[in-house]
Tab-separated table of C-alpha atoms in Angstrom:
chain	number	residue	atom	x	y	z
A	1	MET	CA	62.904	75.712	57.969
A	2	ILE	CA	66.659	76.339	58.058
A	3	GLU	CA	69.033	73.404	57.681
A	4	ASP	CA	72.556	73.254	59.094
A	5	GLY	CA	74.089	69.893	58.232
A	6	ASP	CA	71.930	67.221	59.804
A	7	VAL	CA	70.184	69.730	62.097
A	8	LYS	CA	66.993	71.516	60.998
A	9	THR	CA	65.748	74.718	62.632
A	10	ILE	CA	61.957	74.638	62.849
A	11	ALA	CA	61.403	77.941	64.709
A	12	GLU	CA	63.536	80.821	65.961
A	13	ILE	CA	63.285	84.004	67.976
A	14	GLU	CA	65.552	86.955	68.606
A	15	ILE	CA	64.997	89.368	71.472
A	16	THR	CA	67.160	92.433	72.004
A	17	THR	CA	66.555	95.624	73.944
A	18	GLU	CA	65.058	97.022	70.739
A	19	GLY	CA	62.441	94.387	70.028
A	20	ILE	CA	61.307	90.858	69.319
A	21	VAL	CA	61.512	89.015	66.004
A	22	LEU	CA	59.712	85.645	65.968
A	23	ASN	CA	60.195	83.427	62.909
A	24	GLY	CA	61.231	86.452	60.875
A	25	VAL	CA	58.265	88.629	61.931
A	26	ARG	CA	58.717	91.647	64.218
A	27	GLN	CA	56.330	91.469	67.176
A	28	ALA	CA	54.486	94.509	68.485
A	29	THR	CA	56.214	96.039	71.504
A	30	THR	CA	55.711	99.432	73.094
A	31	GLU	CA	58.694	99.579	75.445
A	32	SER	CA	62.424	98.888	75.323
A	33	GLY	CA	64.839	97.120	77.643
A	34	LEU	CA	63.560	95.245	80.685
A	35	ALA	CA	60.217	97.108	80.487
A	36	MET	CA	59.756	95.555	77.031
A	37	LEU	CA	60.336	92.050	78.448
A	38	ASN	CA	57.790	92.610	81.209
A	39	ASP	CA	55.283	94.125	78.778
A	40	ALA	CA	55.729	91.231	76.328
A	41	TYR	CA	55.288	88.745	79.185
A	42	ARG	CA	51.980	90.401	80.151
A	43	GLN	CA	50.817	90.596	76.547
A	44	TYR	CA	51.807	87.141	75.274
A	45	VAL	CA	52.228	84.812	78.287
A	46	ASN	CA	50.815	86.157	81.572
A	47	ASP	CA	50.160	82.795	83.251
A	48	TYR	CA	53.357	82.060	85.204
A	49	PRO	CA	53.476	84.369	88.246
A	50	LYS	CA	56.957	83.115	89.161
A	51	TYR	CA	58.211	85.218	86.209
A	52	PHE	CA	58.260	88.358	88.358
A	53	LYS	CA	60.589	86.722	90.908
A	54	MET	CA	63.157	85.848	88.222
A	55	ASP	CA	66.376	87.723	87.526
A	56	GLY	CA	66.888	89.381	84.136
A	57	LEU	CA	68.686	86.424	82.514
A	58	CYS	CA	65.941	84.032	83.526
A	59	LYS	CA	63.185	86.432	82.402
A	60	LEU	CA	64.861	86.811	79.000
A	61	GLY	CA	65.348	83.087	78.404
A	62	PHE	CA	61.946	82.170	79.777
A	63	LEU	CA	60.086	84.750	77.675
A	64	ALA	CA	62.003	83.808	74.523
A	65	SER	CA	61.222	80.124	75.058
A	66	GLU	CA	57.538	80.822	75.742
A	67	LEU	CA	57.055	82.847	72.569
A	68	LEU	CA	59.037	80.339	70.521
A	69	LEU	CA	57.160	77.310	71.847
A	70	LYS	CA	53.756	78.958	71.411
A	71	SER	CA	54.608	79.612	67.762
A	72	LEU	CA	54.995	75.858	67.145
A	73	GLY	CA	51.385	75.132	68.033
A	74	GLU	CA	52.344	71.779	69.520
A	75	GLU	CA	50.863	70.288	72.685
A	76	ARG	CA	52.579	71.689	75.764
A	77	PHE	CA	52.891	70.950	79.460
A	78	VAL	CA	52.978	67.170	79.060
A	79	PRO	CA	56.058	65.174	80.072
A	80	ARG	CA	58.606	64.860	77.241
A	81	GLU	CA	61.913	63.033	77.359
A	82	ASP	CA	62.767	63.791	73.732
A	83	ARG	CA	63.472	67.551	74.029
A	84	ALA	CA	66.664	68.956	75.524
A	85	VAL	CA	67.376	72.544	76.570
A	86	VAL	CA	70.922	73.735	75.819
A	87	LEU	CA	71.753	77.435	76.179
A	88	PHE	CA	74.923	79.515	75.938
A	89	ASN	CA	76.205	82.957	76.890
A	90	ARG	CA	79.334	84.908	77.716
A	91	SER	CA	78.481	86.645	80.984
A	92	GLY	CA	77.040	83.753	82.988
A	93	SER	CA	74.766	85.180	85.669
A	94	MET	CA	76.819	88.356	86.188
A	95	GLU	CA	73.835	90.653	86.780
A	96	ALA	CA	72.495	88.410	89.568
A	97	ASP	CA	76.025	87.911	90.915
A	98	LYS	CA	76.448	91.680	91.306
A	99	HIS	CA	73.069	91.961	92.994
A	100	TYR	CA	73.918	89.160	95.407
A	101	GLN	CA	77.339	90.679	96.130
A	102	SER	CA	75.608	93.903	97.167
A	103	THR	CA	73.701	91.945	99.847
A	104	ILE	CA	76.889	90.639	101.470
A	105	SER	CA	79.474	93.416	100.937
A	106	ASP	CA	78.674	95.580	103.949
A	107	PRO	CA	79.631	93.752	107.186
A	108	ASP	CA	77.317	96.080	109.139
A	109	ASN	CA	74.374	95.323	106.838
A	110	PHE	CA	75.090	91.690	105.945
A	111	PHE	CA	71.875	90.198	104.617
A	112	PRO	CA	72.431	87.364	102.107
A	113	SER	CA	69.238	86.647	100.218
A	114	PRO	CA	68.466	83.049	99.182
A	115	SER	CA	65.984	84.350	96.597
A	116	VAL	CA	68.791	86.351	94.942
A	117	PHE	CA	71.451	83.659	95.471
A	118	VAL	CA	69.491	81.048	93.485
A	119	TYR	CA	69.896	83.167	90.341
A	120	THR	CA	73.696	83.252	90.674
A	121	LEU	CA	73.605	80.017	88.691
A	122	PRO	CA	73.000	80.582	84.953
A	123	ASN	CA	71.517	77.107	84.542
A	124	ILE	CA	68.444	78.234	86.506
A	125	VAL	CA	67.004	79.512	83.211
A	126	THR	CA	67.264	76.059	81.599
A	127	GLY	CA	65.663	74.561	84.692
A	128	GLU	CA	62.749	77.025	84.614
A	129	ILE	CA	62.119	76.225	80.945
A	130	ALA	CA	62.273	72.478	81.590
A	131	ILE	CA	60.023	72.651	84.650
A	132	ARG	CA	57.438	74.847	82.929
A	133	ASN	CA	57.261	72.548	79.909
A	134	LYS	CA	57.784	69.222	81.721
A	135	TYR	CA	60.889	68.444	79.697
A	136	LEU	CA	62.720	65.463	81.147
A	137	GLY	CA	65.648	65.497	78.703
A	138	GLU	CA	69.071	67.068	79.100
A	139	THR	CA	69.370	70.641	80.335
A	140	SER	CA	72.710	72.428	80.055
A	141	PHE	CA	73.994	75.983	80.182
A	142	PHE	CA	77.460	76.675	78.797
A	143	VAL	CA	79.412	79.878	79.420
A	144	LEU	CA	81.719	80.537	76.460
A	145	ASP	CA	84.503	83.088	75.944
A	146	ARG	CA	82.557	84.529	73.010
A	147	HIS	CA	79.540	83.892	70.809
A	148	ASP	CA	81.036	80.940	68.938
A	149	GLU	CA	78.617	79.229	66.530
A	150	THR	CA	81.022	76.348	65.869
A	151	SER	CA	81.374	75.483	69.557
A	152	MET	CA	77.641	75.879	70.077
A	153	GLN	CA	76.888	73.624	67.086
A	154	ASP	CA	79.287	70.978	68.447
A	155	HIS	CA	77.389	70.908	71.762
A	156	ILE	CA	74.037	70.742	69.969
A	157	GLN	CA	75.201	67.892	67.720
A	158	ALA	CA	76.510	66.005	70.762
A	159	THR	CA	73.157	66.433	72.499
A	160	LEU	CA	71.334	65.074	69.464
A	161	THR	CA	73.459	61.882	69.467
A	162	ASP	CA	71.410	60.657	72.436
A	163	ALA	CA	68.897	58.189	71.003
A	164	CYS	CA	66.105	59.652	73.146
A	165	THR	CA	66.655	63.294	72.120
A	166	THR	CA	64.850	64.334	68.922
A	167	SER	CA	64.859	68.123	69.371
A	168	VAL	CA	66.713	70.837	71.263
A	169	LEU	CA	65.614	74.266	72.432
A	170	THR	CA	68.937	76.025	72.067
A	171	GLY	CA	70.750	79.281	71.510
A	172	TRP	CA	72.381	82.351	72.970
A	173	VAL	CA	70.838	84.084	76.005
A	174	ASP	CA	72.994	86.863	77.461
A	175	TYR	CA	71.843	89.501	79.930
A	176	PHE	CA	74.195	92.243	81.103
A	177	ASP	CA	71.615	94.640	82.544
A	178	ALA	CA	68.144	96.059	81.878
A	179	ASN	CA	69.387	97.916	78.796
A	180	HIS	CA	71.847	95.394	77.341
A	181	PHE	CA	70.688	91.881	76.529
A	182	GLU	CA	70.232	89.461	73.667
A	183	ALA	CA	68.481	86.152	73.151
A	184	LYS	CA	68.640	84.244	69.910
A	185	ILE	CA	67.171	80.813	70.391
A	186	ARG	CA	65.675	78.186	68.169
A	187	ILE	CA	64.192	74.725	68.122
A	188	VAL	CA	66.319	72.252	66.166
A	189	THR	CA	65.582	68.663	65.186
A	190	LYS	CA	67.604	65.776	63.767
């Protein structure tokens, strides 16, 4: 358990294009990049078919949260008002934005896709995590100028001032493309 002031980290995960480290232990992966995410989903989760409809940012955040939450061994999929989901990144939903732009750029082949458009909102990843886990607490996604631990910690502390919130699934989830991404999330408690 890592302590930062009044906040205690009870579990953490880091996923990059090179691999997955869960609570300090490297997880077995055979691929890299987006193929690694999909392989890890099949190996460790494999019970949420909606995963394959998600954009890269959502896949990254969802997979990281699944592995992290499984490591806790706590009861899941029951309504909880005491856990918030607060995530951060620098690029917003840029990968999905570019994909959506490609569907509307050509006036002769104008075909906006609602299934792509929905992922042009970075907070979709927090919503997917909350829906999957039946979290009824706060969900927020903040786009920052840079990876700023002080600003992130301020938001986390503010979230924990709510009397109902006892823990937060939080951290950095940034996805540029299939070969450039990073998630570093954790569960913190008061």
